[in-house]
Coordinates of C-alpha atoms and ligand atoms in Angstrom, one line a residue:
M1 CA -29.4 -108.5 -104.6
N2 CA -28.2 -108.8 -108.1
I3 CA -24.5 -107.8 -108.5
K4 CA -23.8 -105.7 -111.5
K5 CA -20.6 -106.2 -113.4
W6 CA -19.2 -102.7 -112.7
Q7 CA -19.9 -103.2 -109.0
K8 CA -17.6 -106.1 -108.5
Q9 CA -14.5 -104.9 -110.3
I10 CA -11.1 -104.7 -108.7
V11 CA -9.3 -102.0 -110.7
Y12 CA -5.6 -101.9 -111.2
Q13 CA -4.2 -98.5 -112.2
I14 CA -1.2 -98.4 -114.6
Y15 CA 0.8 -95.3 -115.2
P16 CA 2.1 -96.5 -118.6
R17 CA 5.4 -94.5 -118.7
S18 CA 6.5 -96.3 -115.6
F19 CA 5.1 -99.8 -115.7
K20 CA 7.2 -101.9 -118.1
D21 CA 9.4 -100.8 -121.0
S22 CA 9.6 -103.3 -123.8
N23 CA 12.2 -101.7 -126.1
G24 CA 14.8 -100.2 -123.9
D25 CA 14.1 -96.5 -124.5
G26 CA 13.5 -96.0 -120.8
I27 CA 9.8 -95.4 -121.1
G28 CA 7.1 -97.9 -120.4
D29 CA 4.8 -98.9 -123.3
L30 CA 1.8 -100.9 -124.3
K31 CA 3.8 -103.9 -125.3
G32 CA 5.2 -103.8 -121.8
I33 CA 1.7 -103.8 -120.4
I34 CA 0.7 -106.8 -122.6
S35 CA 3.7 -108.7 -121.3
K36 CA 2.4 -108.3 -117.8
L37 CA -1.2 -109.1 -118.2
D38 CA -0.7 -112.5 -116.7
Y39 CA 0.8 -110.9 -113.7
I40 CA -2.3 -108.7 -113.3
K41 CA -4.6 -111.6 -113.8
D42 CA -2.8 -113.6 -111.3
L43 CA -3.1 -110.8 -108.8
G44 CA -6.9 -111.0 -109.1
A45 CA -7.6 -107.6 -110.6
T46 CA -10.5 -107.6 -113.1
A47 CA -9.9 -104.3 -114.9
I48 CA -7.0 -102.0 -115.7
W49 CA -7.2 -98.2 -115.8
I50 CA -4.4 -96.9 -118.0
S51 CA -3.4 -93.3 -117.5
P52 CA -3.3 -91.5 -120.9
C53 CA -1.4 -93.2 -123.6
F54 CA -2.6 -91.0 -126.5
A55 CA -0.6 -88.7 -128.7
S56 CA 0.8 -85.9 -126.6
P57 CA 3.7 -83.5 -126.3
M58 CA 3.9 -84.8 -122.7
K59 CA 3.9 -81.5 -120.9
D60 CA 1.8 -83.2 -118.2
G61 CA 2.7 -86.8 -118.6
G62 CA 0.1 -87.4 -121.3
Y63 CA -2.7 -85.5 -119.6
D64 CA -2.2 -83.0 -122.5
I65 CA -3.7 -84.9 -125.4
S66 CA -3.1 -83.8 -129.0
D67 CA -5.0 -86.6 -130.7
Y68 CA -7.7 -88.7 -128.9
R69 CA -7.6 -91.5 -131.4
S70 CA -3.9 -92.2 -131.8
I71 CA -1.6 -93.9 -129.4
D72 CA 1.5 -91.8 -128.8
P73 CA 4.6 -93.4 -130.5
I74 CA 6.5 -93.6 -127.2
F75 CA 3.8 -96.0 -126.0
G76 CA 3.5 -97.9 -129.3
T77 CA 0.9 -98.0 -132.1
N78 CA -2.8 -98.2 -132.5
A79 CA -2.2 -101.9 -133.4
D80 CA -0.6 -102.4 -130.0
M81 CA -3.8 -101.0 -128.4
D82 CA -5.8 -103.5 -130.5
E83 CA -3.6 -106.3 -129.3
L84 CA -3.8 -105.1 -125.7
L85 CA -7.6 -105.1 -126.0
L86 CA -7.6 -108.6 -127.5
E87 CA -5.2 -110.1 -125.0
A88 CA -7.0 -108.4 -122.0
K89 CA -10.3 -109.8 -123.3
K90 CA -8.8 -113.3 -123.4
R91 CA -8.1 -113.0 -119.8
D92 CA -11.4 -111.4 -119.0
I93 CA -9.8 -108.1 -117.9
G94 CA -11.5 -104.9 -118.9
I95 CA -9.4 -102.0 -120.2
I96 CA -10.4 -98.6 -118.8
L97 CA -9.0 -95.6 -120.7
D98 CA -8.3 -92.2 -119.2
L99 CA -10.7 -89.6 -120.6
V100 CA -9.1 -86.2 -120.5
V101 CA -11.8 -83.8 -121.9
N102 CA -11.6 -80.8 -119.7
H103 CA -8.7 -79.6 -121.8
T104 CA -6.5 -80.7 -124.7
S105 CA -2.9 -80.1 -125.5
D106 CA -2.2 -76.8 -127.2
Q107 CA -0.9 -79.0 -130.1
H108 CA -4.3 -80.5 -130.7
V109 CA -5.6 -79.7 -134.2
W110 CA -8.7 -78.1 -132.6
F111 CA -6.5 -75.6 -130.7
Q112 CA -4.2 -75.0 -133.7
E113 CA -7.3 -74.1 -135.8
A114 CA -8.8 -72.1 -132.9
L115 CA -5.7 -69.9 -133.0
K116 CA -6.3 -69.0 -136.7
G117 CA -9.1 -66.6 -135.9
K118 CA -12.3 -65.8 -134.1
D119 CA -14.4 -67.0 -137.0
N120 CA -12.7 -70.4 -137.2
H121 CA -15.1 -73.3 -136.5
Y122 CA -12.8 -74.5 -133.7
H123 CA -12.4 -71.1 -132.0
D124 CA -15.4 -71.8 -129.8
Y125 CA -14.1 -75.2 -128.8
Y126 CA -12.0 -73.3 -126.2
V127 CA -12.7 -70.6 -123.6
W128 CA -11.7 -67.1 -124.6
R129 CA -12.0 -63.7 -122.9
K130 CA -11.1 -60.2 -123.8
K131 CA -9.7 -59.7 -120.3
A132 CA -8.1 -62.0 -117.7
N133 CA -9.4 -62.2 -114.2
T134 CA -7.7 -63.5 -111.0
L135 CA -8.5 -67.2 -111.6
G136 CA -5.5 -69.3 -110.7
S137 CA -4.1 -72.4 -112.4
V138 CA -3.9 -75.6 -110.4
F139 CA -0.3 -75.8 -111.4
G140 CA 0.6 -72.3 -110.1
G141 CA 0.2 -68.8 -111.6
N142 CA -2.7 -67.3 -113.4
A143 CA -5.1 -69.4 -115.5
W144 CA -5.3 -67.1 -118.5
E145 CA -2.8 -66.9 -121.3
Y146 CA -2.7 -64.0 -123.8
V147 CA -2.6 -64.6 -127.5
P148 CA -1.4 -61.3 -129.1
A149 CA -2.6 -62.2 -132.6
L150 CA -6.2 -62.6 -131.4
D151 CA -5.9 -60.0 -128.7
E152 CA -7.7 -62.5 -126.4
Y153 CA -6.9 -64.7 -123.4
Y154 CA -7.6 -68.4 -123.3
L155 CA -8.3 -70.3 -120.1
H156 CA -6.0 -73.1 -118.8
L157 CA -7.0 -74.5 -115.4
F158 CA -3.8 -76.6 -115.6
A159 CA -0.6 -75.9 -117.6
K160 CA -0.6 -73.2 -120.2
E161 CA -0.1 -75.9 -122.8
Q162 CA -3.4 -77.4 -121.7
P163 CA -6.1 -75.0 -123.0
D164 CA -9.6 -75.7 -121.5
L165 CA -12.3 -77.0 -123.7
N166 CA -15.6 -75.0 -123.9
W167 CA -18.3 -77.5 -122.9
E168 CA -21.0 -74.9 -123.5
N169 CA -20.4 -75.5 -127.2
P170 CA -22.7 -78.4 -128.3
K171 CA -20.4 -79.2 -131.3
L172 CA -17.5 -79.8 -129.0
R173 CA -19.7 -82.1 -126.9
E174 CA -20.8 -84.1 -129.9
D175 CA -17.2 -84.6 -131.0
I176 CA -16.2 -85.8 -127.6
Y177 CA -19.1 -88.3 -127.4
E178 CA -18.2 -89.6 -130.8
M179 CA -14.7 -90.2 -129.7
M180 CA -15.9 -92.0 -126.6
N181 CA -18.1 -94.2 -128.7
Y182 CA -15.2 -94.9 -131.0
W183 CA -13.2 -96.4 -128.2
L184 CA -16.1 -98.3 -126.6
D185 CA -17.0 -99.8 -130.0
K186 CA -13.4 -101.0 -130.2
G187 CA -13.9 -103.0 -127.0
V188 CA -12.7 -100.7 -124.3
Y189 CA -14.6 -101.3 -121.0
G190 CA -15.0 -97.7 -119.9
F191 CA -13.3 -94.5 -118.8
R192 CA -11.7 -92.9 -115.8
M193 CA -12.7 -89.3 -116.3
D194 CA -10.1 -86.7 -115.6
V195 CA -11.2 -83.7 -113.6
I196 CA -14.7 -84.3 -114.8
E197 CA -16.1 -81.9 -112.2
N198 CA -14.6 -79.0 -114.2
L199 CA -16.8 -79.4 -117.2
G200 CA -19.4 -76.9 -115.9
K201 CA -16.7 -74.2 -115.2
Q202 CA -17.9 -70.6 -115.0
P203 CA -14.6 -68.8 -115.1
D204 CA -16.1 -65.3 -114.9
L205 CA -17.5 -66.2 -111.5
L206 CA -14.2 -67.9 -110.5
I207 CA -16.1 -71.2 -110.4
T208 CA -14.1 -74.2 -111.6
T209 CA -15.8 -77.2 -110.1
N210 CA -19.5 -78.1 -109.7
G211 CA -20.6 -75.4 -112.1
E212 CA -24.2 -74.8 -113.2
H213 CA -24.4 -77.1 -116.2
L214 CA -22.1 -79.9 -115.1
H215 CA -24.7 -82.5 -114.4
E216 CA -26.6 -81.6 -117.5
Y217 CA -23.5 -82.4 -119.6
L218 CA -22.9 -85.7 -117.7
Q219 CA -26.5 -86.8 -118.2
E220 CA -26.2 -85.9 -121.9
M221 CA -23.0 -87.9 -122.1
H222 CA -24.6 -90.8 -120.4
Q223 CA -27.4 -90.8 -122.9
K224 CA -25.2 -90.4 -125.9
V225 CA -22.4 -92.8 -124.8
Y226 CA -23.1 -95.1 -121.9
E227 CA -26.8 -95.8 -122.4
G228 CA -27.4 -99.4 -123.4
R229 CA -23.8 -100.4 -122.9
E230 CA -22.2 -102.4 -120.1
A231 CA -19.4 -99.8 -119.5
F232 CA -17.6 -98.6 -116.5
S233 CA -17.2 -95.0 -115.5
V234 CA -15.4 -93.3 -112.6
G235 CA -15.0 -89.6 -112.4
E236 CA -12.2 -87.7 -110.7
C237 CA -13.8 -85.2 -108.4
W238 CA -11.6 -83.3 -106.0
G239 CA -14.6 -81.1 -105.0
A240 CA -17.2 -83.8 -104.4
D241 CA -18.4 -84.2 -100.8
D242 CA -20.5 -87.0 -99.5
H243 CA -23.7 -85.3 -100.5
T244 CA -22.8 -84.2 -103.9
R245 CA -21.5 -87.7 -104.6
I246 CA -25.1 -88.6 -105.1
L247 CA -25.5 -86.1 -107.9
Y248 CA -22.9 -88.1 -109.9
T249 CA -23.6 -91.6 -108.8
D250 CA -27.3 -92.0 -107.9
P251 CA -28.3 -94.7 -110.5
D252 CA -31.6 -92.9 -111.1
R253 CA -29.8 -89.8 -112.3
K254 CA -27.8 -91.7 -115.0
E255 CA -24.4 -90.1 -114.8
L256 CA -21.5 -92.1 -113.5
N257 CA -20.9 -95.3 -111.6
M258 CA -18.6 -93.8 -109.0
V259 CA -16.3 -90.9 -108.3
F260 CA -12.9 -90.5 -106.6
Q261 CA -13.1 -88.2 -103.6
F262 CA -10.0 -86.7 -102.2
S263 CA -10.7 -85.0 -98.9
F264 CA -9.3 -87.9 -96.9
F265 CA -5.9 -86.8 -98.3
A266 CA -6.4 -83.1 -99.0
Q267 CA -7.6 -82.4 -95.5
F268 CA -3.9 -82.6 -94.5
W269 CA -2.9 -79.9 -96.9
S270 CA -2.0 -76.6 -95.3
Q271 CA -4.1 -73.4 -95.8
K272 CA -1.2 -71.5 -97.3
N273 CA 1.1 -73.9 -99.1
G274 CA -1.3 -76.7 -99.8
K275 CA 0.2 -80.0 -100.6
W276 CA 3.8 -78.7 -100.3
N277 CA 3.5 -78.3 -96.5
P278 CA 1.1 -80.8 -95.1
S279 CA 0.1 -80.8 -91.5
P280 CA 0.9 -83.9 -89.4
F281 CA -1.2 -87.0 -90.1
D282 CA -4.0 -87.7 -87.6
L283 CA -5.7 -91.0 -87.7
I284 CA -8.9 -89.7 -86.0
K285 CA -9.3 -87.1 -88.7
L286 CA -8.7 -89.7 -91.4
K287 CA -11.4 -91.9 -89.9
E288 CA -13.8 -89.1 -89.6
V289 CA -13.6 -88.4 -93.3
L290 CA -13.6 -92.1 -94.4
F291 CA -16.3 -93.2 -92.0
H292 CA -18.5 -90.3 -92.9
K293 CA -18.2 -91.2 -96.6
Q294 CA -19.2 -94.8 -95.7
I295 CA -22.3 -93.9 -93.8
T296 CA -23.6 -91.0 -95.9
E297 CA -26.1 -91.7 -98.7
T298 CA -24.4 -95.0 -99.6
K299 CA -27.7 -96.5 -100.6
R300 CA -28.1 -93.9 -103.4
S301 CA -24.5 -93.8 -104.5
W302 CA -21.3 -95.8 -104.8
N303 CA -17.7 -95.4 -103.5
A304 CA -14.4 -95.7 -105.2
N305 CA -11.9 -96.9 -102.5
F306 CA -8.4 -95.8 -103.1
W307 CA -5.3 -94.6 -101.3
D308 CA -2.8 -93.9 -104.0
N309 CA -2.7 -92.8 -107.6
H310 CA -0.2 -91.1 -110.0
D311 CA -0.9 -87.7 -108.3
L312 CA -0.4 -88.6 -104.7
P313 CA 2.6 -89.6 -102.7
R314 CA 2.2 -93.2 -101.4
A315 CA -0.2 -93.4 -98.4
T316 CA 2.1 -95.8 -96.7
I317 CA 4.6 -93.0 -96.5
S318 CA 2.2 -90.1 -95.8
F319 CA 0.0 -91.9 -93.3
C320 CA 2.0 -94.7 -91.7
K321 CA 5.0 -93.1 -90.1
G322 CA 6.9 -95.5 -87.7
M323 CA 5.2 -98.5 -89.3
D324 CA 6.6 -101.1 -91.6
R325 CA 5.9 -99.9 -95.2
K326 CA 5.0 -103.4 -96.5
E327 CA 2.8 -104.3 -93.6
A328 CA 1.1 -100.9 -94.0
S329 CA 0.5 -101.6 -97.7
K330 CA -1.4 -104.8 -96.7
M331 CA -3.4 -102.9 -94.1
L332 CA -4.5 -100.1 -96.4
F333 CA -5.6 -102.5 -99.1
A334 CA -7.6 -104.5 -96.6
I335 CA -9.4 -101.4 -95.7
S336 CA -10.2 -100.6 -99.4
C337 CA -11.5 -104.1 -99.9
F338 CA -13.8 -104.1 -96.9
E339 CA -15.2 -100.6 -97.1
Q340 CA -18.3 -100.3 -99.2
G341 CA -17.4 -99.7 -102.9
T342 CA -14.9 -100.6 -105.5
P343 CA -11.3 -101.0 -104.6
F344 CA -8.5 -99.5 -106.7
I345 CA -4.9 -100.6 -106.6
Y346 CA -2.2 -98.2 -107.9
Q347 CA 0.7 -100.0 -109.5
G348 CA 3.3 -100.9 -106.9
D349 CA 0.9 -100.9 -103.9
E350 CA 0.7 -104.7 -104.3
I351 CA 4.4 -105.0 -103.5
G352 CA 4.6 -102.1 -101.0
M353 CA 6.7 -99.9 -103.3
G354 CA 8.2 -96.7 -101.8
H355 CA 9.5 -93.4 -103.0
P356 CA 12.8 -92.5 -104.7
L357 CA 15.4 -90.5 -102.7
F358 CA 15.7 -87.3 -104.8
L359 CA 19.1 -85.7 -104.3
K360 CA 18.9 -82.7 -106.6
E361 CA 16.3 -80.5 -108.3
E362 CA 17.1 -81.8 -111.8
E363 CA 15.9 -85.2 -110.8
I364 CA 12.3 -83.8 -110.4
V365 CA 10.5 -83.7 -113.7
D366 CA 6.7 -83.1 -113.1
V367 CA 5.3 -79.9 -114.4
E368 CA 3.5 -79.1 -111.2
A369 CA 6.6 -79.7 -109.1
R370 CA 8.8 -77.7 -111.5
N371 CA 6.5 -74.7 -111.5
N372 CA 6.4 -74.8 -107.7
L373 CA 10.1 -74.9 -107.4
T374 CA 9.8 -71.3 -108.6
C375 CA 6.5 -70.3 -107.0
L376 CA 7.6 -71.4 -103.5
R377 CA 10.9 -69.5 -103.9
D378 CA 8.9 -66.4 -104.8
Q379 CA 6.9 -66.8 -101.5
G380 CA 10.2 -66.4 -99.6
F381 CA 11.2 -70.0 -98.8
S382 CA 14.9 -70.9 -99.0
K383 CA 16.2 -73.1 -101.8
E384 CA 16.8 -75.9 -99.3
D385 CA 13.3 -75.7 -97.9
V386 CA 11.7 -75.6 -101.3
F387 CA 13.7 -78.7 -102.4
K388 CA 12.5 -80.5 -99.3
M389 CA 8.9 -79.5 -99.7
V390 CA 8.8 -80.4 -103.4
S391 CA 10.8 -83.6 -103.3
L392 CA 8.8 -85.1 -100.5
N393 CA 5.4 -84.2 -101.8
C394 CA 5.6 -84.1 -105.5
R395 CA 3.8 -86.4 -107.9
D396 CA 7.0 -88.0 -109.2
N397 CA 7.1 -90.0 -106.0
A398 CA 4.3 -92.2 -107.2
R399 CA 5.5 -92.2 -110.8
T400 CA 8.7 -94.1 -110.4
P401 CA 9.6 -97.1 -112.6
F402 CA 7.9 -100.2 -111.4
S403 CA 10.2 -102.7 -109.6
W404 CA 10.0 -106.1 -111.2
D405 CA 13.2 -107.6 -109.9
S406 CA 16.5 -106.7 -108.3
T407 CA 18.5 -105.9 -111.5
K408 CA 19.4 -102.4 -112.5
D409 CA 16.5 -99.9 -111.7
G410 CA 14.2 -102.8 -110.8
G411 CA 14.2 -104.5 -114.2
F412 CA 11.8 -101.9 -115.6
S413 CA 13.9 -101.1 -118.7
T414 CA 17.2 -102.2 -120.2
G415 CA 17.9 -98.6 -120.9
T416 CA 18.0 -95.5 -118.7
P417 CA 14.5 -94.9 -117.0
W418 CA 12.9 -91.5 -117.6
L419 CA 12.6 -91.1 -113.8
K420 CA 14.6 -92.3 -110.8
A421 CA 13.7 -95.8 -109.4
P422 CA 12.5 -96.2 -105.8
A423 CA 15.4 -96.2 -103.3
D424 CA 15.0 -99.9 -102.3
Y425 CA 14.0 -101.6 -105.5
Q426 CA 16.7 -104.3 -104.8
T427 CA 14.7 -105.7 -101.9
C428 CA 11.2 -104.5 -102.8
N429 CA 10.2 -106.1 -106.1
V430 CA 7.9 -108.7 -107.7
E431 CA 10.6 -111.3 -108.1
A432 CA 11.5 -111.2 -104.4
E433 CA 7.8 -111.4 -103.3
K434 CA 6.2 -113.8 -105.7
N435 CA 7.2 -117.0 -103.9
D436 CA 7.1 -115.6 -100.4
E437 CA 3.9 -116.6 -98.6
T438 CA 4.3 -113.6 -96.2
S439 CA 4.9 -111.0 -98.9
V440 CA 2.6 -108.0 -99.7
L441 CA 2.0 -109.6 -103.1
S442 CA 0.8 -112.9 -101.7
F443 CA -1.4 -111.0 -99.2
F444 CA -3.1 -109.0 -102.0
K445 CA -3.8 -112.2 -103.9
K446 CA -5.3 -114.0 -100.9
L447 CA -7.3 -111.0 -99.8
I448 CA -8.8 -110.4 -103.3
A449 CA -9.7 -114.1 -103.6
F450 CA -11.3 -114.0 -100.2
R451 CA -13.3 -110.8 -100.8
Q452 CA -14.6 -111.9 -104.1
K453 CA -16.0 -115.1 -102.7
E454 CA -19.8 -115.6 -103.2
D455 CA -20.6 -115.5 -99.6
I456 CA -18.5 -112.4 -98.8
L457 CA -19.0 -110.2 -101.8
P458 CA -22.7 -109.2 -101.3
L459 CA -21.8 -108.2 -97.8
V460 CA -18.9 -105.9 -98.8
L461 CA -20.9 -104.4 -101.6
F462 CA -24.3 -103.9 -100.0
G463 CA -23.9 -104.4 -96.3
D464 CA -24.4 -101.6 -93.8
F465 CA -21.2 -100.0 -92.5
I466 CA -21.0 -99.4 -88.8
P467 CA -17.9 -97.4 -87.5
L468 CA -16.3 -98.6 -84.3
A469 CA -13.8 -96.9 -82.0
E470 CA -13.9 -93.6 -83.8
D471 CA -11.9 -91.9 -81.1
S472 CA -9.2 -94.5 -81.0
P473 CA -5.8 -93.1 -82.1
S474 CA -4.6 -96.6 -83.1
S475 CA -7.3 -98.8 -84.5
F476 CA -9.3 -98.7 -87.7
S477 CA -12.3 -100.8 -87.1
F478 CA -15.9 -101.3 -88.3
L479 CA -18.7 -103.8 -88.7
R480 CA -20.3 -104.8 -92.0
V481 CA -23.9 -106.1 -91.6
Y482 CA -25.9 -107.7 -94.3
K483 CA -29.1 -109.7 -93.8
D484 CA -28.2 -112.1 -90.9
Q485 CA -24.5 -111.8 -91.4
E486 CA -22.1 -109.6 -89.4
I487 CA -18.4 -109.2 -90.0
G488 CA -16.0 -107.4 -87.7
F489 CA -12.9 -105.7 -89.2
I490 CA -10.0 -104.4 -87.2
A491 CA -6.7 -103.0 -88.3
N492 CA -3.9 -101.7 -86.0
F493 CA -3.2 -98.4 -87.7
S494 CA -0.4 -97.5 -85.3
P495 CA 3.2 -98.5 -84.6
S496 CA 2.5 -100.3 -81.3
P497 CA 0.4 -103.4 -80.5
I498 CA -3.3 -103.0 -79.6
T499 CA -5.7 -105.4 -77.8
N500 CA -7.8 -107.7 -79.9
P501 CA -11.5 -107.2 -79.0
W502 CA -12.6 -110.4 -80.7
E503 CA -10.1 -112.9 -79.6
G504 CA -11.7 -116.4 -79.7
K505 CA -14.4 -115.5 -82.2
E506 CA -14.6 -117.1 -85.6
L507 CA -11.6 -115.7 -87.5
L508 CA -12.2 -115.5 -91.3
F509 CA -9.1 -113.8 -92.5
G510 CA -6.0 -112.1 -91.2
S511 CA -2.7 -110.7 -92.1
V512 CA -1.3 -111.9 -88.8
P513 CA -2.0 -114.9 -86.6
E514 CA -4.7 -114.5 -84.0
D515 CA -3.6 -113.5 -80.6
R516 CA -4.6 -111.3 -77.6
Y517 CA -2.7 -108.5 -79.2
I518 CA -2.6 -107.2 -82.8
P519 CA 0.8 -106.0 -83.9
S520 CA 1.4 -102.8 -85.9
C521 CA -0.6 -102.9 -89.2
G522 CA -2.1 -106.3 -88.4
V523 CA -5.6 -106.9 -89.9
L524 CA -8.1 -109.4 -88.6
I525 CA -11.6 -110.1 -90.0
Y526 CA -14.1 -112.0 -87.9
R527 CA -17.5 -113.5 -88.4
L528 CA -19.5 -112.1 -85.5
K529 CA -22.9 -113.4 -86.8
Ligands
TEU601 O1 -5.6 -84.3 -111.8 C1 -6.4 -83.2 -111.3 C2 -5.8 -82.4 -110.3 O2 -6.4 -81.5 -109.8 C3 -4.4 -82.7 -109.9 O3 -3.6 -82.0 -110.8 C4 -4.2 -82.4 -108.5 O4 -4.7 -81.2 -108.1 C5 -2.7 -82.3 -108.3 O5 -2.1 -83.4 -108.8 C6 -2.5 -82.4 -106.8 O6 -1.2 -82.0 -106.6 C7 -5.8 -84.8 -113.0 C8 -4.8 -85.8 -113.3 O7 -4.9 -86.9 -112.5 C9 -3.4 -85.2 -113.3 O8 -2.4 -86.1 -113.4 C10 -3.4 -84.1 -114.4 O9 -2.2 -83.4 -114.3 C11 -4.5 -83.1 -114.2 O10 -5.8 -83.8 -114.0 C12 -4.7 -82.3 -115.5 O11 -5.1 -83.2 -116.5
CA602 CA1 9.5 -98.1 -124.4

């Protein structure tokens, strides 16, 4: 089978505020990213997804864009972006931008114009109603904001500073496609598409995801933007199940390459307090979701394999209690690499980065977390309980400055970082790991090189996936079968040793030496045929 370029990517996600600061203002920037391109190349990643770096008042870390064509001054200049594209190209690394087109910032000129009156050309770029209904915002509270001068409410599915765009308006759609083409023409490799499932929203029916016209818009976008280009697209879809994934990613439908699905993580959120009060982790439930995803409709769709991103606490902490965090990081990435689909690395996974230890409320900055410090109090939780719920589960946990070395705050900045560094940056950092053969970083490099080999890659991309030991509370194991090849994958997803079922067979790759027992987090990959 012919492998398409987008299919064989290993994508590295950068949260630019936190990756590398080049000028000492405490905020990561594009020049910082440029200075680390060799690091990313050396790791083996082939593309970089950069969370938004466009002009923004930063009410939601840049997911509130006020100008789609300008780089925000805190991240640098448009010339820096040109340089980044050039330098990345030299290294054969694709740059994937974050496309945030469900909403803009309230400071975007379109919204500022829209506020001027109902007959303004841009008024219909947003979603207005005479009356609010009960629709809630993802960040807490109601999703409608009243504008007295217009005597109307506008929709904001996220913060009130993020008014929702009206995709029913063809003029808006044309403007967005033009902007996408502008960046692709400049040499960008593609887009990660923020909450793309919300484009078809029908707020009067309280429908936010998977609305009536969603796929029409995505097909139109494909035709006006992606058609004829070799570009990469991944949509963020919290509401996509294994069947609706086809609607987005069946190649015949011409929409997107792949989508991020989140139920593997969100299934542990509680009914009442969602992410703030998760239920205990359960490996069997995790496997149920991930295996189902692997065996359902995979011939007509494609998976995006990930554990972490800038919105989720690190999976090594949520899912691997009692295990060594660094060994857990190796294990999780090995799973991403050997499941069918495209693996994503979130910055810091490759060194096994952890969370900061938040000591007081003021150290927490994320808008969702700050809103919920209040919302959860209103629900009757004590101040102490709220602090615990929010500090352990908030998005800031993944957004810490990156740990490059053991100097102050992990060498991320010569100034004061905008957010607290992880608690153990002095021992968990790139400098400490780069020359250590047993480190997480070395493992990631070796694993990527192994997976991308000519005789392995077709099997991981196109082979059948056969779940094994679904009821085991400790192993994560499966077969991959392609033509006459068969590979067995086993990881010990538990704190205690397990028995190795394939001892003595042909070992292809491992994170631990072969033995009768596999230690906690150990991964072994065998050729069985
Ligand atoms: O995330 C969408 C989204 O629904 C998340 O906000 C998620 O529900 C939440 O983080 C879980 O706690 C995207 C971006 O990834 C996120 O960073 C943005 O804040 C959001 O869209 C709005 O643009
Ligand atoms: Ca900076």
